[in-house]
Amino acid sequence: MYEKVKNYNFKPFIGDNELLLIAGPCAVEDEDNLTITAKFLLENGIHYMRAGAYKPRTSPYTFQGLEEKGLNILKRVKEKTGIKVVSEIVDISQIPSYEAIVDIIQVGARNMQNFALLKALGKINKPILLKRGFGSTIHEWLYACEYLLNEGNHQVILCERGIKTFETMTRNTLDISSVPIIKGITKIPVIIDPSHSSGRSDLIIPLAKAGVAVGANGLLIEVHNHPHLALSDKDETIDFDTFKELLKQVKMLTDLYNKEVI
Ligand code: PEP
Ligand code: MN
């Protein structure tokens, strides 16, 4: 069993009566399209836009992100529109620039057990979104989270993004049970990512609703103004109309559960 459950006495970054919605394209592609997406999200009451500047990809032959240029585009879109930004960090050396620009720093599935990175992020004053490794158990994920907490950073959000199973109809299998399991042992908020878990745009709305129904504190959704042109993860990316439909359906559930969308 997971023996090291600490009774942390701090206010979680997302309350249990709140649902944090984070959305955006997989990657920063160019300033114009990112600005269009930021404005669309703000118009629909979404205050956090996620877009990757550094993309740790399984294949070295796929789009790797615009890197520093992408981070600067994020900065400009943030300044222009006022949206908050979420982006994935891949190396300790990037911490100062992320501290300056990014509102929630994502640690991706492939870096969940990069303990040196976690320890360094544990020392800063920024919310960290810690994705579950696709080959990691819930215990391993919680231990990774404790690397952040033990250094003093309590602004942690866990993100269930699916695990490897034998199933081939989806990219990964969304482990929906991890949400209530984690809620039973810790008060760290946990959100779900239907996009990377399924790899399929047609499953985003049903999985998002399932996540809200099991008590997730938020959703991370890939959305793009022209999904078929997206430079990465286009098959799991929804368009603006589908995103609006998702919002409508999710709001029916949040009303039912007395949760506020933030
Ligand atoms: C991502 O969020 O863009 C991503 C690469 O996801 P994951 O780390 O869950 O694979
Ligand atoms: Mn992606």
mmCIF file of C-alpha atoms and ligand atoms in Angstrom:
data_model
loop_
_atom_site.group_PDB
_atom_site.id
_atom_site.type_symbol
_atom_site.label_atom_id
_atom_site.label_comp_id
_atom_site.label_asym_id
_atom_site.label_seq_id
_atom_site.Cartn_x
_atom_site.Cartn_y
_atom_site.Cartn_z
ATOM 1 C CA MET A 1 0.000 0.000 0.000
ATOM 2 C CA TYR A 2 0.889 3.652 -0.367
ATOM 3 C CA GLU A 3 2.166 4.194 3.151
ATOM 4 C CA LYS A 4 3.371 7.762 2.922
ATOM 5 C CA VAL A 5 0.114 9.692 2.847
ATOM 6 C CA LYS A 6 0.802 12.977 4.511
ATOM 7 C CA ASN A 7 -1.911 14.991 6.078
ATOM 8 C CA TYR A 8 -0.932 18.188 4.346
ATOM 9 C CA ASN A 9 -2.660 21.171 5.775
ATOM 10 C CA PHE A 10 -2.978 23.543 2.857
ATOM 11 C CA LYS A 11 -5.662 24.865 0.571
ATOM 12 C CA PRO A 12 -5.717 22.845 -2.648
ATOM 13 C CA PHE A 13 -5.163 24.796 -5.881
ATOM 14 C CA ILE A 14 -8.655 23.775 -7.049
ATOM 15 C CA GLY A 15 -11.483 23.346 -4.570
ATOM 16 C CA ASP A 16 -13.854 20.382 -4.638
ATOM 17 C CA ASN A 17 -16.707 22.671 -5.645
ATOM 18 C CA GLU A 18 -14.759 23.926 -8.674
ATOM 19 C CA LEU A 19 -13.968 22.607 -12.126
ATOM 20 C CA LEU A 20 -10.871 24.074 -13.765
ATOM 21 C CA LEU A 21 -11.004 24.051 -17.547
ATOM 22 C CA ILE A 22 -7.724 24.222 -19.442
ATOM 23 C CA ALA A 23 -7.755 24.040 -23.225
ATOM 24 C CA GLY A 24 -5.722 24.890 -26.284
ATOM 25 C CA PRO A 25 -3.784 23.451 -29.180
ATOM 26 C CA CYS A 26 -1.256 20.679 -28.580
ATOM 27 C CA ALA A 27 1.546 23.006 -29.642
ATOM 28 C CA VAL A 28 2.247 26.686 -30.150
ATOM 29 C CA GLU A 29 2.247 26.960 -33.958
ATOM 30 C CA ASP A 30 2.067 30.653 -34.817
ATOM 31 C CA GLU A 31 0.980 33.883 -33.164
ATOM 32 C CA ASP A 32 -2.117 34.562 -35.276
ATOM 33 C CA ASN A 33 -3.722 31.169 -34.726
ATOM 34 C CA LEU A 34 -2.851 31.131 -31.046
ATOM 35 C CA THR A 35 -4.403 34.579 -30.648
ATOM 36 C CA ILE A 36 -7.603 33.377 -32.341
ATOM 37 C CA THR A 37 -7.731 30.424 -29.940
ATOM 38 C CA ALA A 38 -7.034 32.587 -26.893
ATOM 39 C CA LYS A 39 -9.849 34.975 -27.829
ATOM 40 C CA PHE A 40 -12.232 32.090 -28.492
ATOM 41 C CA LEU A 41 -11.463 30.575 -25.082
ATOM 42 C CA LEU A 42 -11.880 33.870 -23.247
ATOM 43 C CA GLU A 43 -15.192 34.509 -25.013
ATOM 44 C CA ASN A 44 -16.338 31.155 -23.708
ATOM 45 C CA GLY A 45 -15.257 31.808 -20.133
ATOM 46 C CA ILE A 46 -12.041 29.759 -20.237
ATOM 47 C CA HIS A 47 -9.130 31.527 -18.546
ATOM 48 C CA TYR A 48 -6.294 29.037 -18.984
ATOM 49 C CA MET A 49 -4.881 28.209 -22.398
ATOM 50 C CA ARG A 50 -2.436 25.358 -22.756
ATOM 51 C CA ALA A 51 -0.024 25.143 -25.666
ATOM 52 C CA GLY A 52 3.327 23.402 -25.816
ATOM 53 C CA ALA A 53 6.491 25.209 -26.846
ATOM 54 C CA TYR A 54 8.757 22.261 -26.090
ATOM 55 C CA LYS A 55 7.132 19.014 -27.190
ATOM 56 C CA PRO A 56 8.728 15.804 -25.944
ATOM 57 C CA ARG A 57 7.516 13.460 -28.688
ATOM 58 C CA THR A 58 7.799 9.696 -28.826
ATOM 59 C CA SER A 59 9.053 9.878 -32.408
ATOM 60 C CA PRO A 60 11.997 12.160 -33.176
ATOM 61 C CA TYR A 61 10.558 12.562 -36.686
ATOM 62 C CA THR A 62 7.409 14.425 -35.614
ATOM 63 C CA PHE A 63 7.015 18.156 -34.856
ATOM 64 C CA GLN A 64 9.132 18.975 -31.801
ATOM 65 C CA GLY A 65 7.653 22.379 -30.996
ATOM 66 C CA LEU A 66 8.927 25.906 -31.675
ATOM 67 C CA GLU A 67 10.884 25.867 -28.404
ATOM 68 C CA GLU A 68 12.092 29.309 -27.274
ATOM 69 C CA LYS A 69 10.289 30.996 -30.167
ATOM 70 C CA GLY A 70 7.104 29.235 -29.064
ATOM 71 C CA LEU A 71 7.527 30.455 -25.510
ATOM 72 C CA ASN A 72 7.875 34.023 -26.783
ATOM 73 C CA ILE A 73 4.704 33.655 -28.850
ATOM 74 C CA LEU A 74 2.917 32.434 -25.707
ATOM 75 C CA LYS A 75 4.195 35.481 -23.858
ATOM 76 C CA ARG A 76 2.936 37.888 -26.521
ATOM 77 C CA VAL A 77 -0.490 36.238 -26.786
ATOM 78 C CA LYS A 78 -0.788 36.342 -23.016
ATOM 79 C CA GLU A 79 0.086 40.055 -22.936
ATOM 80 C CA LYS A 80 -2.284 40.854 -25.808
ATOM 81 C CA THR A 81 -5.322 38.917 -24.625
ATOM 82 C CA GLY A 82 -4.899 38.574 -20.865
ATOM 83 C CA ILE A 83 -5.319 34.800 -20.955
ATOM 84 C CA LYS A 84 -3.333 32.684 -18.481
ATOM 85 C CA VAL A 85 -1.001 30.150 -20.027
ATOM 86 C CA VAL A 86 -0.041 26.563 -19.269
ATOM 87 C CA SER A 87 2.946 24.919 -20.941
ATOM 88 C CA GLU A 88 5.173 21.902 -20.534
ATOM 89 C CA ILE A 89 8.692 22.180 -19.171
ATOM 90 C CA VAL A 90 11.304 19.607 -20.131
ATOM 91 C CA ASP A 91 14.490 20.772 -18.453
ATOM 92 C CA ILE A 92 15.639 22.429 -15.224
ATOM 93 C CA SER A 93 17.447 25.123 -17.214
ATOM 94 C CA GLN A 94 14.074 26.415 -18.477
ATOM 95 C CA ILE A 95 12.728 27.197 -15.001
ATOM 96 C CA PRO A 96 13.581 30.947 -14.982
ATOM 97 C CA SER A 97 11.854 31.626 -18.311
ATOM 98 C CA TYR A 98 8.830 29.531 -17.330
ATOM 99 C CA GLU A 99 8.612 31.338 -14.012
ATOM 100 C CA ALA A 100 8.465 34.616 -15.908
ATOM 101 C CA ILE A 101 5.890 33.626 -18.530
ATOM 102 C CA VAL A 102 3.887 30.521 -17.647
ATOM 103 C CA ASP A 103 1.024 30.501 -15.104
ATOM 104 C CA ILE A 104 0.847 26.726 -14.612
ATOM 105 C CA ILE A 105 3.907 24.654 -15.459
ATOM 106 C CA GLN A 106 3.142 21.221 -16.873
ATOM 107 C CA VAL A 107 5.345 18.208 -16.235
ATOM 108 C CA GLY A 108 4.446 15.713 -18.939
ATOM 109 C CA ALA A 109 3.949 11.979 -18.734
ATOM 110 C CA ARG A 110 7.465 11.289 -19.981
ATOM 111 C CA ASN A 111 9.024 13.380 -17.201
ATOM 112 C CA MET A 112 6.816 12.259 -14.321
ATOM 113 C CA GLN A 113 9.783 10.551 -12.699
ATOM 114 C CA ASN A 114 12.389 13.170 -13.586
ATOM 115 C CA PHE A 115 13.123 13.622 -9.894
ATOM 116 C CA ALA A 116 15.759 16.322 -10.349
ATOM 117 C CA LEU A 117 13.230 18.400 -12.300
ATOM 118 C CA LEU A 118 10.520 17.743 -9.690
ATOM 119 C CA LYS A 119 12.789 18.757 -6.810
ATOM 120 C CA ALA A 120 13.705 21.973 -8.591
ATOM 121 C CA LEU A 121 10.050 22.761 -9.358
ATOM 122 C CA GLY A 122 9.235 22.030 -5.737
ATOM 123 C CA LYS A 123 11.299 25.063 -4.765
ATOM 124 C CA ILE A 124 9.438 27.624 -6.878
ATOM 125 C CA ASN A 125 6.203 29.498 -6.320
ATOM 126 C CA LYS A 126 4.171 28.353 -9.336
ATOM 127 C CA PRO A 127 1.396 25.817 -9.765
ATOM 128 C CA ILE A 128 2.609 22.549 -11.259
ATOM 129 C CA LEU A 129 0.429 20.251 -13.338
ATOM 130 C CA LEU A 130 1.878 16.764 -12.925
ATOM 131 C CA LYS A 131 0.739 14.280 -15.543
ATOM 132 C CA ARG A 132 0.649 10.597 -14.804
ATOM 133 C CA GLY A 133 3.303 8.571 -16.621
ATOM 134 C CA PHE A 134 1.610 6.169 -19.039
ATOM 135 C CA GLY A 135 3.538 3.274 -17.491
ATOM 136 C CA SER A 136 3.211 4.392 -13.880
ATOM 137 C CA THR A 137 1.032 3.131 -11.078
ATOM 138 C CA ILE A 138 -1.014 5.509 -8.944
ATOM 139 C CA HIS A 139 1.480 4.960 -6.095
ATOM 140 C CA GLU A 140 4.403 5.959 -8.295
ATOM 141 C CA TRP A 141 2.485 9.018 -9.448
ATOM 142 C CA LEU A 142 1.721 10.062 -5.866
ATOM 143 C CA TYR A 143 5.353 9.566 -4.866
ATOM 144 C CA ALA A 144 6.382 11.778 -7.785
ATOM 145 C CA CYS A 145 3.927 14.373 -6.478
ATOM 146 C CA GLU A 146 5.546 14.181 -3.053
ATOM 147 C CA TYR A 147 8.861 15.267 -4.571
ATOM 148 C CA LEU A 148 7.138 18.582 -5.270
ATOM 149 C CA LEU A 149 5.295 18.786 -1.950
ATOM 150 C CA ASN A 150 8.351 17.902 0.131
ATOM 151 C CA GLU A 151 10.260 20.855 -1.289
ATOM 152 C CA GLY A 152 7.438 23.155 -0.241
ATOM 153 C CA ASN A 153 5.439 23.630 -3.437
ATOM 154 C CA HIS A 154 1.873 22.742 -2.542
ATOM 155 C CA GLN A 155 0.267 24.198 -5.656
ATOM 156 C CA VAL A 156 0.061 20.864 -7.395
ATOM 157 C CA ILE A 157 -2.547 19.533 -9.810
ATOM 158 C CA LEU A 158 -2.457 15.884 -10.832
ATOM 159 C CA CYS A 159 -3.551 14.968 -14.353
ATOM 160 C CA GLU A 160 -4.754 11.517 -15.365
ATOM 161 C CA ARG A 161 -3.834 11.157 -19.039
ATOM 162 C CA GLY A 162 -4.292 7.449 -19.654
ATOM 163 C CA ILE A 163 -2.059 4.424 -19.298
ATOM 164 C CA LYS A 164 -0.770 1.758 -21.677
ATOM 165 C CA THR A 165 -2.957 -1.326 -21.865
ATOM 166 C CA PHE A 166 -3.431 -4.034 -24.490
ATOM 167 C CA GLU A 167 -6.357 -2.093 -26.011
ATOM 168 C CA THR A 168 -5.678 -0.713 -29.484
ATOM 169 C CA MET A 169 -8.928 1.188 -30.162
ATOM 170 C CA THR A 170 -7.597 4.103 -28.142
ATOM 171 C CA ARG A 171 -4.099 5.554 -27.870
ATOM 172 C CA ASN A 172 -4.052 4.891 -24.106
ATOM 173 C CA THR A 173 -6.712 3.805 -21.664
ATOM 174 C CA LEU A 174 -8.165 6.527 -19.455
ATOM 175 C CA ASP A 175 -7.904 5.127 -15.934
ATOM 176 C CA ILE A 176 -11.047 6.746 -14.662
ATOM 177 C CA SER A 177 -10.815 4.946 -11.326
ATOM 178 C CA SER A 178 -7.641 6.855 -10.461
ATOM 179 C CA VAL A 179 -9.742 9.959 -9.749
ATOM 180 C CA PRO A 180 -11.831 8.579 -6.857
ATOM 181 C CA ILE A 181 -8.860 6.507 -5.645
ATOM 182 C CA ILE A 182 -6.688 9.607 -5.340
ATOM 183 C CA LYS A 183 -9.520 11.586 -3.802
ATOM 184 C CA GLY A 184 -9.762 8.860 -1.163
ATOM 185 C CA ILE A 185 -6.139 9.328 -0.102
ATOM 186 C CA THR A 186 -5.182 12.931 -0.665
ATOM 187 C CA LYS A 187 -6.746 16.314 -1.233
ATOM 188 C CA ILE A 188 -4.442 17.180 -4.130
ATOM 189 C CA PRO A 189 -6.756 18.129 -7.025
ATOM 190 C CA VAL A 190 -6.884 15.756 -9.963
ATOM 191 C CA ILE A 191 -7.972 16.621 -13.482
ATOM 192 C CA ILE A 192 -8.401 14.425 -16.525
ATOM 193 C CA ASP A 193 -7.062 14.696 -20.046
ATOM 194 C CA PRO A 194 -9.457 12.931 -22.429
ATOM 195 C CA SER A 195 -7.367 14.041 -25.436
ATOM 196 C CA HIS A 196 -4.047 12.286 -24.789
ATOM 197 C CA SER A 197 -5.703 9.325 -23.135
ATOM 198 C CA SER A 198 -7.966 8.418 -26.038
ATOM 199 C CA GLY A 199 -6.158 9.909 -29.022
ATOM 200 C CA ARG A 200 -9.614 10.269 -30.605
ATOM 201 C CA SER A 201 -11.579 13.484 -31.068
ATOM 202 C CA ASP A 202 -14.889 11.568 -31.076
ATOM 203 C CA LEU A 203 -14.284 10.388 -27.504
ATOM 204 C CA ILE A 204 -13.468 13.743 -25.934
ATOM 205 C CA ILE A 205 -17.002 14.731 -24.894
ATOM 206 C CA PRO A 206 -18.010 11.346 -23.406
ATOM 207 C CA LEU A 207 -14.700 10.996 -21.511
ATOM 208 C CA ALA A 208 -14.840 14.587 -20.275
ATOM 209 C CA LYS A 209 -18.310 13.943 -18.895
ATOM 210 C CA ALA A 210 -17.132 10.715 -17.284
ATOM 211 C CA GLY A 211 -14.300 12.644 -15.631
ATOM 212 C CA VAL A 212 -16.656 15.221 -14.176
ATOM 213 C CA ALA A 213 -19.018 12.473 -13.036
ATOM 214 C CA VAL A 214 -16.283 10.682 -11.049
ATOM 215 C CA GLY A 215 -15.298 13.909 -9.311
ATOM 216 C CA ALA A 216 -12.361 15.256 -11.317
ATOM 217 C CA ASN A 217 -11.396 18.832 -10.429
ATOM 218 C CA GLY A 218 -10.877 19.806 -14.026
ATOM 219 C CA LEU A 219 -10.353 18.949 -17.660
ATOM 220 C CA LEU A 220 -7.473 19.419 -20.072
ATOM 221 C CA ILE A 221 -8.744 19.542 -23.647
ATOM 222 C CA GLU A 222 -6.939 19.915 -26.973
ATOM 223 C CA VAL A 223 -8.782 22.389 -29.200
ATOM 224 C CA HIS A 224 -7.681 24.064 -32.455
ATOM 225 C CA ASN A 225 -9.330 26.464 -34.901
ATOM 226 C CA HIS A 226 -8.473 24.023 -37.745
ATOM 227 C CA PRO A 227 -7.788 20.603 -36.170
ATOM 228 C CA HIS A 228 -6.981 18.935 -39.496
ATOM 229 C CA LEU A 229 -4.102 21.412 -39.920
ATOM 230 C CA ALA A 230 -2.705 20.968 -36.399
ATOM 231 C CA LEU A 231 1.009 20.166 -36.432
ATOM 232 C CA SER A 232 0.664 17.613 -33.644
ATOM 233 C CA ASP A 233 -2.064 15.408 -32.191
ATOM 234 C CA LYS A 234 -4.677 16.406 -34.789
ATOM 235 C CA ASP A 235 -6.662 13.166 -34.411
ATOM 236 C CA GLU A 236 -7.487 13.922 -30.790
ATOM 237 C CA THR A 237 -8.058 17.652 -31.252
ATOM 238 C CA ILE A 238 -11.580 19.069 -31.372
ATOM 239 C CA ASP A 239 -12.765 22.142 -33.268
ATOM 240 C CA PHE A 240 -14.404 25.233 -31.774
ATOM 241 C CA ASP A 241 -17.987 24.048 -32.348
ATOM 242 C CA THR A 242 -17.309 20.701 -30.661
ATOM 243 C CA PHE A 243 -15.649 22.550 -27.793
ATOM 244 C CA LYS A 244 -18.775 24.676 -27.327
ATOM 245 C CA GLU A 245 -20.884 21.513 -27.287
ATOM 246 C CA LEU A 246 -18.511 20.026 -24.704
ATOM 247 C CA LEU A 247 -18.926 23.113 -22.544
ATOM 248 C CA LYS A 248 -22.693 22.898 -22.790
ATOM 249 C CA GLN A 249 -22.745 19.263 -21.727
ATOM 250 C CA VAL A 250 -20.156 19.715 -18.993
ATOM 251 C CA LYS A 251 -22.114 22.667 -17.570
ATOM 252 C CA MET A 252 -25.192 20.466 -17.242
ATOM 253 C CA LEU A 253 -23.132 18.189 -15.019
ATOM 254 C CA THR A 254 -21.503 20.965 -13.022
ATOM 255 C CA ASP A 255 -24.955 22.413 -12.345
ATOM 256 C CA LEU A 256 -26.090 19.007 -11.157
ATOM 257 C CA TYR A 257 -23.079 18.667 -8.843
ATOM 258 C CA ASN A 258 -23.107 22.312 -7.722
ATOM 259 C CA LYS A 259 -19.662 22.986 -9.111
ATOM 260 C CA GLU A 260 -18.421 26.236 -10.485
ATOM 261 C CA VAL A 261 -16.516 26.230 -13.768
ATOM 262 C CA ILE A 262 -13.313 28.271 -13.300
HETATM 263 C C1 PEP B 1 0.872 17.000 -23.888
HETATM 264 O O1 PEP B 1 0.137 17.302 -22.915
HETATM 265 O O2 PEP B 1 1.031 17.744 -24.848
HETATM 266 C C2 PEP B 1 1.521 15.699 -23.867
HETATM 267 C C3 PEP B 1 2.565 15.423 -24.619
HETATM 268 O O3 PEP B 1 0.924 14.859 -23.045
HETATM 269 P P1 PEP B 1 1.499 13.632 -22.214
HETATM 270 O O4 PEP B 1 2.684 14.132 -21.481
HETATM 271 O O5 PEP B 1 0.347 13.258 -21.361
HETATM 272 O O6 PEP B 1 1.831 12.567 -23.242
HETATM 273 MN MN MN B 2 -0.888 16.864 -27.541
#
